[in-house]
Amino acid sequence: MAANFFDRYMWLIDTIKKAGHITYEDLSRKWENSSLNTSGGPLAERTFFNHRQAILEQLGVEIKYEKPFGYCITNHDEVGSQGLRNWMLTSISVNSTLRESVSMRSRILCEEIPSGIKYLSPLIDAMKEGRSVILDYRPYATGYRNDNPVDGTEQDSGRKTEYRVASNAGDMSEVAPYCLKLFHQRWYLLGKVLGRRNGSRKGNNLKVFALDRIEDLKPGHGKFRLPEGFDAEEFFYGYFGVVMEGGQKPEIIKLKVWGRQCSYFRSLPLHPSQKEVETAPEWSVFTYYMAPTWDLAMELMQYGDMVEVLSPESLKNEIIDRAYSILEAYKEI
């Protein structure tokens, strides 16, 4: 029943958002033709009122009547802004469209969602309650430092090892879930490892966990409070994604982008700090303020000769070294 109600909420938000303003009569007629309407009857006024209240309380979307135009989403600017609400409502709109287009399912292809999404709900509950969690965590043996703590005190050796965070062992600790971040179709948790591990207390000990690498999650025994003034968006602002290698601080990064790739960068910025500072018929120069981490280098390499790093030298050399390594690998074939 709850899932059915949520589908209705999604349908209402999407229908009203697309219309701008819509009368109750027109909304009711559209509902009669909706594939979600299993009874085939009109939208009852009482039901519509209850749905509006639930949408406001649960999703933060306000639907009001503006005479003489009809119903509309009054906080439209907020709904359309960047962040969690925009992501949520975009997902709602896509889901509603797909539900209304059952016959087209075989012609609409979507990316797979990582299995770690099942841990979203218990982590959000723990964040709301200020409660720590117990994780069984196994990082991928990548050889890169993408599983480092934020303070850079550990490095991934590339070996197949298991990282466990638990309270039932003297040298293990619990994790305080600070915030969640969606990046490249994967969910990540920023958490602080509480207590002692291996007999020593670490200073900052903030660590990023990929949810699809969590093998088990249980409620912890400890309580925590976020540090005063902690802002999740500000915390990650100086980084491309979730990699925060030790010692690398945000700095000005300058890229020269060639050809039609410029249009792609304009329509979907690489980072919120993106600025287009020079423009020519065949190229543009974009600047950013973020740390030159290895995941940024990997991202830029996918553009090949369409993107050139002008500065800093460290990032330019990182890409050059990786390019030579690729050439050497192919020479051996």
mmCIF file of C-alpha atoms in Angstrom:
data_model
loop_
_atom_site.group_PDB
_atom_site.id
_atom_site.type_symbol
_atom_site.label_atom_id
_atom_site.label_comp_id
_atom_site.label_asym_id
_atom_site.label_seq_id
_atom_site.Cartn_x
_atom_site.Cartn_y
_atom_site.Cartn_z
ATOM 1 C CA MET A 1 0.000 0.000 0.000
ATOM 2 C CA ALA A 2 2.835 2.406 0.907
ATOM 3 C CA ALA A 3 4.552 1.794 -2.434
ATOM 4 C CA ASN A 4 1.249 2.432 -4.252
ATOM 5 C CA PHE A 5 0.795 5.747 -2.433
ATOM 6 C CA PHE A 6 4.338 6.827 -3.265
ATOM 7 C CA ASP A 7 3.697 6.092 -6.939
ATOM 8 C CA ARG A 8 0.675 8.387 -6.741
ATOM 9 C CA TYR A 9 2.757 11.108 -5.102
ATOM 10 C CA MET A 10 5.295 10.852 -7.909
ATOM 11 C CA TRP A 11 2.551 11.031 -10.516
ATOM 12 C CA LEU A 12 0.974 14.120 -8.944
ATOM 13 C CA ILE A 13 4.275 16.002 -8.621
ATOM 14 C CA ASP A 14 5.320 15.220 -12.168
ATOM 15 C CA THR A 15 1.903 16.048 -13.681
ATOM 16 C CA ILE A 16 1.581 19.394 -11.872
ATOM 17 C CA LYS A 17 5.227 20.313 -12.502
ATOM 18 C CA LYS A 18 4.849 19.707 -16.235
ATOM 19 C CA ALA A 19 1.580 21.668 -16.436
ATOM 20 C CA GLY A 20 2.766 24.657 -14.412
ATOM 21 C CA HIS A 21 -0.834 25.282 -13.306
ATOM 22 C CA ILE A 22 -3.649 22.757 -13.522
ATOM 23 C CA THR A 23 -7.256 22.695 -12.316
ATOM 24 C CA TYR A 24 -8.572 19.916 -10.130
ATOM 25 C CA GLU A 25 -10.927 18.872 -12.947
ATOM 26 C CA ASP A 26 -8.084 18.514 -15.474
ATOM 27 C CA LEU A 27 -5.961 16.680 -12.923
ATOM 28 C CA SER A 28 -8.810 14.271 -12.219
ATOM 29 C CA ARG A 29 -9.280 13.595 -15.942
ATOM 30 C CA LYS A 30 -5.593 12.856 -16.357
ATOM 31 C CA TRP A 31 -5.760 10.500 -13.376
ATOM 32 C CA GLU A 32 -8.630 8.574 -14.993
ATOM 33 C CA ASN A 33 -6.345 7.858 -17.981
ATOM 34 C CA SER A 34 -3.275 7.014 -15.904
ATOM 35 C CA SER A 35 -1.920 3.444 -15.875
ATOM 36 C CA LEU A 36 -1.506 3.801 -12.095
ATOM 37 C CA ASN A 37 -5.283 4.161 -11.695
ATOM 38 C CA THR A 38 -6.340 0.534 -11.316
ATOM 39 C CA SER A 39 -9.954 1.409 -10.410
ATOM 40 C CA GLY A 40 -10.487 3.694 -13.401
ATOM 41 C CA GLY A 41 -12.394 6.210 -11.271
ATOM 42 C CA PRO A 42 -11.778 9.954 -10.837
ATOM 43 C CA LEU A 43 -9.413 11.456 -8.282
ATOM 44 C CA ALA A 44 -11.450 12.064 -5.115
ATOM 45 C CA GLU A 45 -11.032 15.538 -3.617
ATOM 46 C CA ARG A 46 -10.429 14.092 -0.151
ATOM 47 C CA THR A 47 -7.739 11.768 -1.525
ATOM 48 C CA PHE A 48 -6.108 14.656 -3.388
ATOM 49 C CA PHE A 49 -6.040 16.745 -0.185
ATOM 50 C CA ASN A 50 -4.446 13.907 1.801
ATOM 51 C CA HIS A 51 -1.858 13.303 -0.921
ATOM 52 C CA ARG A 52 -0.930 16.997 -0.962
ATOM 53 C CA GLN A 53 -0.335 16.932 2.784
ATOM 54 C CA ALA A 54 1.772 13.777 2.579
ATOM 55 C CA ILE A 55 3.827 15.173 -0.314
ATOM 56 C CA LEU A 56 4.601 18.306 1.725
ATOM 57 C CA GLU A 57 5.516 16.394 4.885
ATOM 58 C CA GLN A 58 7.501 13.583 3.294
ATOM 59 C CA LEU A 59 9.047 15.211 0.211
ATOM 60 C CA GLY A 60 9.047 18.914 1.048
ATOM 61 C CA VAL A 61 7.095 19.779 -2.118
ATOM 62 C CA GLU A 62 4.280 22.307 -1.607
ATOM 63 C CA ILE A 63 1.217 22.111 -3.872
ATOM 64 C CA LYS A 64 -1.105 25.135 -3.566
ATOM 65 C CA TYR A 65 -4.126 26.515 -5.351
ATOM 66 C CA GLU A 66 -3.625 29.858 -7.126
ATOM 67 C CA LYS A 67 -6.870 31.390 -8.279
ATOM 68 C CA PRO A 68 -7.880 31.401 -11.129
ATOM 69 C CA PHE A 69 -5.091 29.293 -12.661
ATOM 70 C CA GLY A 70 -5.312 26.135 -10.564
ATOM 71 C CA TYR A 71 -2.849 24.038 -8.592
ATOM 72 C CA CYS A 72 0.911 24.537 -8.867
ATOM 73 C CA ILE A 73 4.148 23.789 -7.040
ATOM 74 C CA THR A 74 4.779 27.018 -5.110
ATOM 75 C CA ASN A 75 8.389 26.318 -4.112
ATOM 76 C CA HIS A 76 9.269 25.660 -7.768
ATOM 77 C CA ASP A 77 12.618 27.507 -7.610
ATOM 78 C CA GLU A 78 13.711 25.465 -4.625
ATOM 79 C CA VAL A 79 12.510 22.257 -6.248
ATOM 80 C CA GLY A 80 14.510 23.039 -9.376
ATOM 81 C CA SER A 81 17.719 23.920 -7.541
ATOM 82 C CA GLN A 82 20.762 21.691 -7.316
ATOM 83 C CA GLY A 83 21.148 19.123 -4.571
ATOM 84 C CA LEU A 84 19.251 16.255 -3.044
ATOM 85 C CA ARG A 85 15.747 17.564 -3.788
ATOM 86 C CA ASN A 86 16.531 18.154 -7.453
ATOM 87 C CA TRP A 87 18.034 14.662 -7.763
ATOM 88 C CA MET A 88 15.033 13.161 -5.993
ATOM 89 C CA LEU A 89 12.469 14.970 -8.123
ATOM 90 C CA THR A 90 14.341 14.205 -11.330
ATOM 91 C CA SER A 91 14.243 10.533 -10.333
ATOM 92 C CA ILE A 92 10.540 10.890 -9.537
ATOM 93 C CA SER A 93 9.842 12.430 -12.939
ATOM 94 C CA VAL A 94 11.768 9.731 -14.811
ATOM 95 C CA ASN A 95 10.118 6.952 -12.818
ATOM 96 C CA SER A 96 6.666 8.415 -13.418
ATOM 97 C CA THR A 97 7.317 8.715 -17.148
ATOM 98 C CA LEU A 98 8.519 5.111 -17.338
ATOM 99 C CA ARG A 99 5.506 3.850 -15.402
ATOM 100 C CA GLU A 100 3.247 5.618 -17.897
ATOM 101 C CA SER A 101 5.140 4.084 -20.849
ATOM 102 C CA VAL A 102 5.074 0.362 -20.093
ATOM 103 C CA SER A 103 4.997 -0.560 -23.788
ATOM 104 C CA MET A 104 8.321 1.253 -24.319
ATOM 105 C CA ARG A 105 10.295 -0.555 -21.590
ATOM 106 C CA SER A 106 12.252 -2.703 -24.038
ATOM 107 C CA ARG A 107 13.435 0.466 -25.795
ATOM 108 C CA ILE A 108 14.475 2.436 -22.712
ATOM 109 C CA LEU A 109 17.846 1.359 -21.308
ATOM 110 C CA CYS A 110 19.030 2.316 -17.822
ATOM 111 C CA GLU A 111 22.266 1.814 -15.916
ATOM 112 C CA GLU A 112 22.452 -0.801 -13.182
ATOM 113 C CA ILE A 113 22.185 0.495 -9.609
ATOM 114 C CA PRO A 114 24.909 -0.878 -7.271
ATOM 115 C CA SER A 115 23.701 -3.370 -4.681
ATOM 116 C CA GLY A 116 24.886 -1.141 -1.817
ATOM 117 C CA ILE A 117 21.695 0.915 -2.134
ATOM 118 C CA LYS A 118 20.074 -1.477 0.374
ATOM 119 C CA TYR A 119 22.171 0.156 3.113
ATOM 120 C CA LEU A 120 20.862 3.663 2.386
ATOM 121 C CA SER A 121 17.833 3.405 4.658
ATOM 122 C CA PRO A 122 19.599 2.097 7.811
ATOM 123 C CA LEU A 123 22.404 4.633 7.343
ATOM 124 C CA ILE A 124 19.955 7.517 7.020
ATOM 125 C CA ASP A 125 18.178 6.278 10.162
ATOM 126 C CA ALA A 126 21.505 6.193 12.015
ATOM 127 C CA MET A 127 22.333 9.723 10.808
ATOM 128 C CA LYS A 128 18.961 11.019 12.055
ATOM 129 C CA GLU A 129 19.372 9.335 15.436
ATOM 130 C CA GLY A 130 23.042 10.265 15.866
ATOM 131 C CA ARG A 131 23.898 6.587 16.316
ATOM 132 C CA SER A 132 27.071 4.818 15.237
ATOM 133 C CA VAL A 133 27.068 1.752 12.976
ATOM 134 C CA ILE A 134 29.050 -1.473 12.747
ATOM 135 C CA LEU A 135 30.351 -2.337 9.289
ATOM 136 C CA ASP A 136 31.815 -5.404 7.655
ATOM 137 C CA TYR A 137 33.706 -3.736 4.820
ATOM 138 C CA ARG A 138 35.849 -5.186 2.038
ATOM 139 C CA PRO A 139 37.514 -2.676 -0.313
ATOM 140 C CA TYR A 140 38.348 -3.623 -3.873
ATOM 141 C CA ALA A 141 41.964 -4.638 -4.434
ATOM 142 C CA THR A 142 42.591 -1.866 -6.937
ATOM 143 C CA GLY A 143 46.108 -0.833 -6.114
ATOM 144 C CA TYR A 144 44.918 2.783 -6.030
ATOM 145 C CA ARG A 145 44.311 4.828 -2.922
ATOM 146 C CA ASN A 146 40.588 5.210 -3.356
ATOM 147 C CA ASP A 147 39.879 3.582 0.017
ATOM 148 C CA ASN A 148 42.098 5.926 2.011
ATOM 149 C CA PRO A 149 40.928 7.738 5.100
ATOM 150 C CA VAL A 150 40.496 11.439 4.454
ATOM 151 C CA ASP A 151 43.520 12.218 6.619
ATOM 152 C CA GLY A 152 45.686 9.997 4.383
ATOM 153 C CA THR A 153 47.074 7.877 7.235
ATOM 154 C CA GLU A 154 46.414 4.564 5.472
ATOM 155 C CA GLN A 155 47.116 3.375 1.956
ATOM 156 C CA ASP A 156 45.537 0.571 -0.034
ATOM 157 C CA SER A 157 48.356 -1.832 -0.845
ATOM 158 C CA GLY A 158 46.344 -3.450 -3.626
ATOM 159 C CA ARG A 159 46.272 -6.777 -1.776
ATOM 160 C CA LYS A 160 42.996 -8.630 -1.260
ATOM 161 C CA THR A 161 42.344 -7.753 2.371
ATOM 162 C CA GLU A 162 39.230 -7.362 4.479
ATOM 163 C CA TYR A 163 38.608 -4.162 6.410
ATOM 164 C CA ARG A 164 36.270 -4.725 9.351
ATOM 165 C CA VAL A 165 34.877 -2.110 11.697
ATOM 166 C CA ALA A 166 33.188 -3.736 14.682
ATOM 167 C CA SER A 167 32.557 -3.171 18.376
ATOM 168 C CA ASN A 168 32.855 -6.786 19.531
ATOM 169 C CA ALA A 169 36.628 -6.856 19.193
ATOM 170 C CA GLY A 170 39.053 -4.882 21.321
ATOM 171 C CA ASP A 171 41.038 -3.460 18.406
ATOM 172 C CA MET A 172 38.030 -2.550 16.267
ATOM 173 C CA SER A 173 35.834 0.548 16.257
ATOM 174 C CA GLU A 174 32.412 1.777 15.270
ATOM 175 C CA VAL A 175 31.700 4.380 12.614
ATOM 176 C CA ALA A 176 29.772 7.632 13.055
ATOM 177 C CA PRO A 177 27.928 8.249 9.754
ATOM 178 C CA TYR A 178 28.448 11.930 8.886
ATOM 179 C CA CYS A 179 26.935 12.146 5.391
ATOM 180 C CA LEU A 180 26.124 10.279 2.172
ATOM 181 C CA LYS A 181 27.277 11.244 -1.318
ATOM 182 C CA LEU A 182 26.158 9.948 -4.715
ATOM 183 C CA PHE A 183 28.984 9.982 -7.274
ATOM 184 C CA HIS A 184 29.200 8.230 -10.662
ATOM 185 C CA GLN A 185 26.157 6.034 -9.941
ATOM 186 C CA ARG A 186 27.605 4.846 -6.612
ATOM 187 C CA TRP A 187 26.729 5.808 -3.047
ATOM 188 C CA TYR A 188 29.474 6.659 -0.545
ATOM 189 C CA LEU A 189 29.460 7.193 3.205
ATOM 190 C CA LEU A 190 31.715 9.704 4.944
ATOM 191 C CA GLY A 191 32.144 8.478 8.505
ATOM 192 C CA LYS A 192 34.382 8.959 11.489
ATOM 193 C CA VAL A 193 35.937 5.831 12.981
ATOM 194 C CA LEU A 194 35.247 6.087 16.706
ATOM 195 C CA GLY A 195 37.361 4.834 19.581
ATOM 196 C CA ARG A 196 40.555 2.845 19.213
ATOM 197 C CA ARG A 197 41.872 0.658 16.446
ATOM 198 C CA ASN A 198 45.067 -1.406 16.720
ATOM 199 C CA GLY A 199 45.666 0.103 20.151
ATOM 200 C CA SER A 200 46.167 3.709 18.990
ATOM 201 C CA ARG A 201 43.854 6.641 18.632
ATOM 202 C CA LYS A 202 43.918 8.438 15.306
ATOM 203 C CA GLY A 203 43.467 12.166 14.976
ATOM 204 C CA ASN A 204 40.916 12.999 12.307
ATOM 205 C CA ASN A 205 40.179 9.433 11.150
ATOM 206 C CA LEU A 206 37.465 10.360 8.669
ATOM 207 C CA LYS A 207 37.027 7.673 6.066
ATOM 208 C CA VAL A 208 35.012 7.276 2.874
ATOM 209 C CA PHE A 209 33.189 3.950 2.488
ATOM 210 C CA ALA A 210 31.616 2.739 -0.767
ATOM 211 C CA LEU A 211 28.210 1.283 0.048
ATOM 212 C CA ASP A 212 28.515 -1.489 -2.543
ATOM 213 C CA ARG A 213 31.586 -2.768 -0.674
ATOM 214 C CA ILE A 214 29.758 -3.103 2.652
ATOM 215 C CA GLU A 215 29.068 -6.775 3.329
ATOM 216 C CA ASP A 216 27.036 -6.253 6.487
ATOM 217 C CA LEU A 217 25.763 -3.334 8.562
ATOM 218 C CA LYS A 218 24.370 -3.345 12.096
ATOM 219 C CA PRO A 219 23.312 -0.634 14.570
ATOM 220 C CA GLY A 220 26.189 0.441 16.784
ATOM 221 C CA HIS A 221 26.295 1.006 20.527
ATOM 222 C CA GLY A 222 27.601 4.570 20.533
ATOM 223 C CA LYS A 223 26.009 7.976 20.038
ATOM 224 C CA PHE A 224 27.632 10.909 18.274
ATOM 225 C CA ARG A 225 27.080 14.512 17.321
ATOM 226 C CA LEU A 226 28.242 16.195 14.151
ATOM 227 C CA PRO A 227 30.998 18.751 14.752
ATOM 228 C CA GLU A 228 29.577 22.238 15.077
ATOM 229 C CA GLY A 229 29.415 23.929 11.688
ATOM 230 C CA PHE A 230 29.982 20.750 9.670
ATOM 231 C CA ASP A 231 28.663 21.221 6.118
ATOM 232 C CA ALA A 232 28.730 18.139 3.888
ATOM 233 C CA GLU A 233 28.614 20.094 0.622
ATOM 234 C CA GLU A 234 31.405 22.400 1.746
ATOM 235 C CA PHE A 235 33.465 19.433 2.965
ATOM 236 C CA PHE A 236 33.526 17.817 -0.488
ATOM 237 C CA TYR A 237 33.555 21.059 -2.487
ATOM 238 C CA GLY A 238 37.300 21.127 -3.062
ATOM 239 C CA TYR A 239 37.405 17.633 -4.554
ATOM 240 C CA PHE A 240 36.305 16.101 -7.831
ATOM 241 C CA GLY A 241 34.616 13.086 -6.280
ATOM 242 C CA VAL A 242 35.223 11.133 -3.083
ATOM 243 C CA VAL A 243 38.990 10.596 -3.276
ATOM 244 C CA MET A 244 40.853 12.720 -0.748
ATOM 245 C CA GLU A 245 44.465 11.731 -0.888
ATOM 246 C CA GLY A 246 46.680 12.776 2.009
ATOM 247 C CA GLY A 247 48.446 16.088 1.543
ATOM 248 C CA GLN A 248 46.647 17.152 -1.645
ATOM 249 C CA LYS A 249 44.819 20.415 -1.173
ATOM 250 C CA PRO A 250 42.454 22.242 -3.531
ATOM 251 C CA GLU A 251 44.124 24.612 -5.990
ATOM 252 C CA ILE A 252 43.424 26.340 -9.288
ATOM 253 C CA ILE A 253 43.254 23.847 -12.174
ATOM 254 C CA LYS A 254 43.251 25.094 -15.757
ATOM 255 C CA LEU A 255 42.060 22.961 -18.677
ATOM 256 C CA LYS A 256 42.090 23.677 -22.406
ATOM 257 C CA VAL A 257 39.123 21.974 -24.048
ATOM 258 C CA TRP A 258 38.976 21.478 -27.811
ATOM 259 C CA GLY A 259 36.209 21.293 -30.393
ATOM 260 C CA ARG A 260 32.661 20.292 -29.601
ATOM 261 C CA GLN A 261 33.781 18.929 -26.230
ATOM 262 C CA CYS A 262 33.440 22.555 -25.058
ATOM 263 C CA SER A 263 29.677 22.323 -25.475
ATOM 264 C CA TYR A 264 29.566 19.177 -23.327
ATOM 265 C CA PHE A 265 31.540 20.924 -20.578
ATOM 266 C CA ARG A 266 29.176 23.916 -20.703
ATOM 267 C CA SER A 267 26.031 21.789 -20.521
ATOM 268 C CA LEU A 268 27.373 19.479 -17.764
ATOM 269 C CA PRO A 269 30.151 21.160 -15.732
ATOM 270 C CA LEU A 270 32.967 18.954 -14.512
ATOM 271 C CA HIS A 271 32.783 20.584 -11.054
ATOM 272 C CA PRO A 272 30.642 23.306 -9.394
ATOM 273 C CA SER A 273 33.605 25.714 -9.450
ATOM 274 C CA GLN A 274 33.892 25.594 -13.259
ATOM 275 C CA LYS A 275 34.458 28.934 -15.028
ATOM 276 C CA GLU A 276 35.036 29.542 -18.724
ATOM 277 C CA VAL A 277 37.805 32.171 -18.789
ATOM 278 C CA GLU A 278 38.927 32.106 -22.447
ATOM 279 C CA THR A 279 37.032 31.336 -25.618
ATOM 280 C CA ALA A 280 38.225 30.854 -29.191
ATOM 281 C CA PRO A 281 36.597 29.346 -32.306
ATOM 282 C CA GLU A 282 38.296 25.963 -31.778
ATOM 283 C CA TRP A 283 38.866 25.806 -28.018
ATOM 284 C CA SER A 284 38.002 27.203 -24.587
ATOM 285 C CA VAL A 285 39.864 27.388 -21.288
ATOM 286 C CA PHE A 286 38.049 26.353 -18.106
ATOM 287 C CA THR A 287 39.305 26.880 -14.557
ATOM 288 C CA TYR A 288 38.408 24.948 -11.402
ATOM 289 C CA TYR A 289 39.172 25.006 -7.711
ATOM 290 C CA MET A 290 39.742 21.433 -6.559
ATOM 291 C CA ALA A 291 42.488 19.012 -5.529
ATOM 292 C CA PRO A 292 44.430 17.305 -8.366
ATOM 293 C CA THR A 293 43.591 13.782 -7.163
ATOM 294 C CA TRP A 294 44.082 10.548 -9.102
ATOM 295 C CA ASP A 295 40.353 10.149 -9.821
ATOM 296 C CA LEU A 296 40.363 13.573 -11.507
ATOM 297 C CA ALA A 297 43.312 12.440 -13.639
ATOM 298 C CA MET A 298 41.422 9.282 -14.613
ATOM 299 C CA GLU A 299 38.355 11.344 -15.500
ATOM 300 C CA LEU A 300 40.360 13.692 -17.728
ATOM 301 C CA MET A 301 42.119 10.839 -19.521
ATOM 302 C CA GLN A 302 38.842 9.580 -20.919
ATOM 303 C CA TYR A 303 38.636 12.718 -23.071
ATOM 304 C CA GLY A 304 41.894 11.884 -24.856
ATOM 305 C CA ASP A 305 43.320 14.758 -26.903
ATOM 306 C CA MET A 306 40.121 16.808 -26.510
ATOM 307 C CA VAL A 307 41.225 18.054 -23.063
ATOM 308 C CA GLU A 308 44.687 19.401 -22.207
ATOM 309 C CA VAL A 309 45.865 20.165 -18.665
ATOM 310 C CA LEU A 310 47.544 23.566 -18.590
ATOM 311 C CA SER A 311 48.143 23.614 -14.829
ATOM 312 C CA PRO A 312 49.144 22.488 -12.270
ATOM 313 C CA GLU A 313 52.279 20.637 -13.354
ATOM 314 C CA SER A 314 51.614 17.803 -10.924
ATOM 315 C CA LEU A 315 48.321 16.911 -12.619
ATOM 316 C CA LYS A 316 49.819 17.298 -16.086
ATOM 317 C CA ASN A 317 52.706 14.973 -15.166
ATOM 318 C CA GLU A 318 50.316 12.438 -13.618
ATOM 319 C CA ILE A 319 48.430 12.161 -16.911
ATOM 320 C CA ILE A 320 51.657 12.029 -18.954
ATOM 321 C CA ASP A 321 53.015 9.206 -16.768
ATOM 322 C CA ARG A 322 49.782 7.238 -17.121
ATOM 323 C CA ALA A 323 49.778 7.791 -20.883
ATOM 324 C CA TYR A 324 53.328 6.404 -21.142
ATOM 325 C CA SER A 325 52.340 3.432 -18.984
ATOM 326 C CA ILE A 326 49.482 2.695 -21.389
ATOM 327 C CA LEU A 327 51.877 2.863 -24.368
ATOM 328 C CA GLU A 328 54.311 0.515 -22.654
ATOM 329 C CA ALA A 329 51.534 -1.953 -21.877
ATOM 330 C CA TYR A 330 50.499 -2.077 -25.534
ATOM 331 C CA LYS A 331 54.107 -2.497 -26.695
ATOM 332 C CA GLU A 332 54.215 -5.812 -24.853
ATOM 333 C CA ILE A 333 51.257 -7.196 -26.794
#
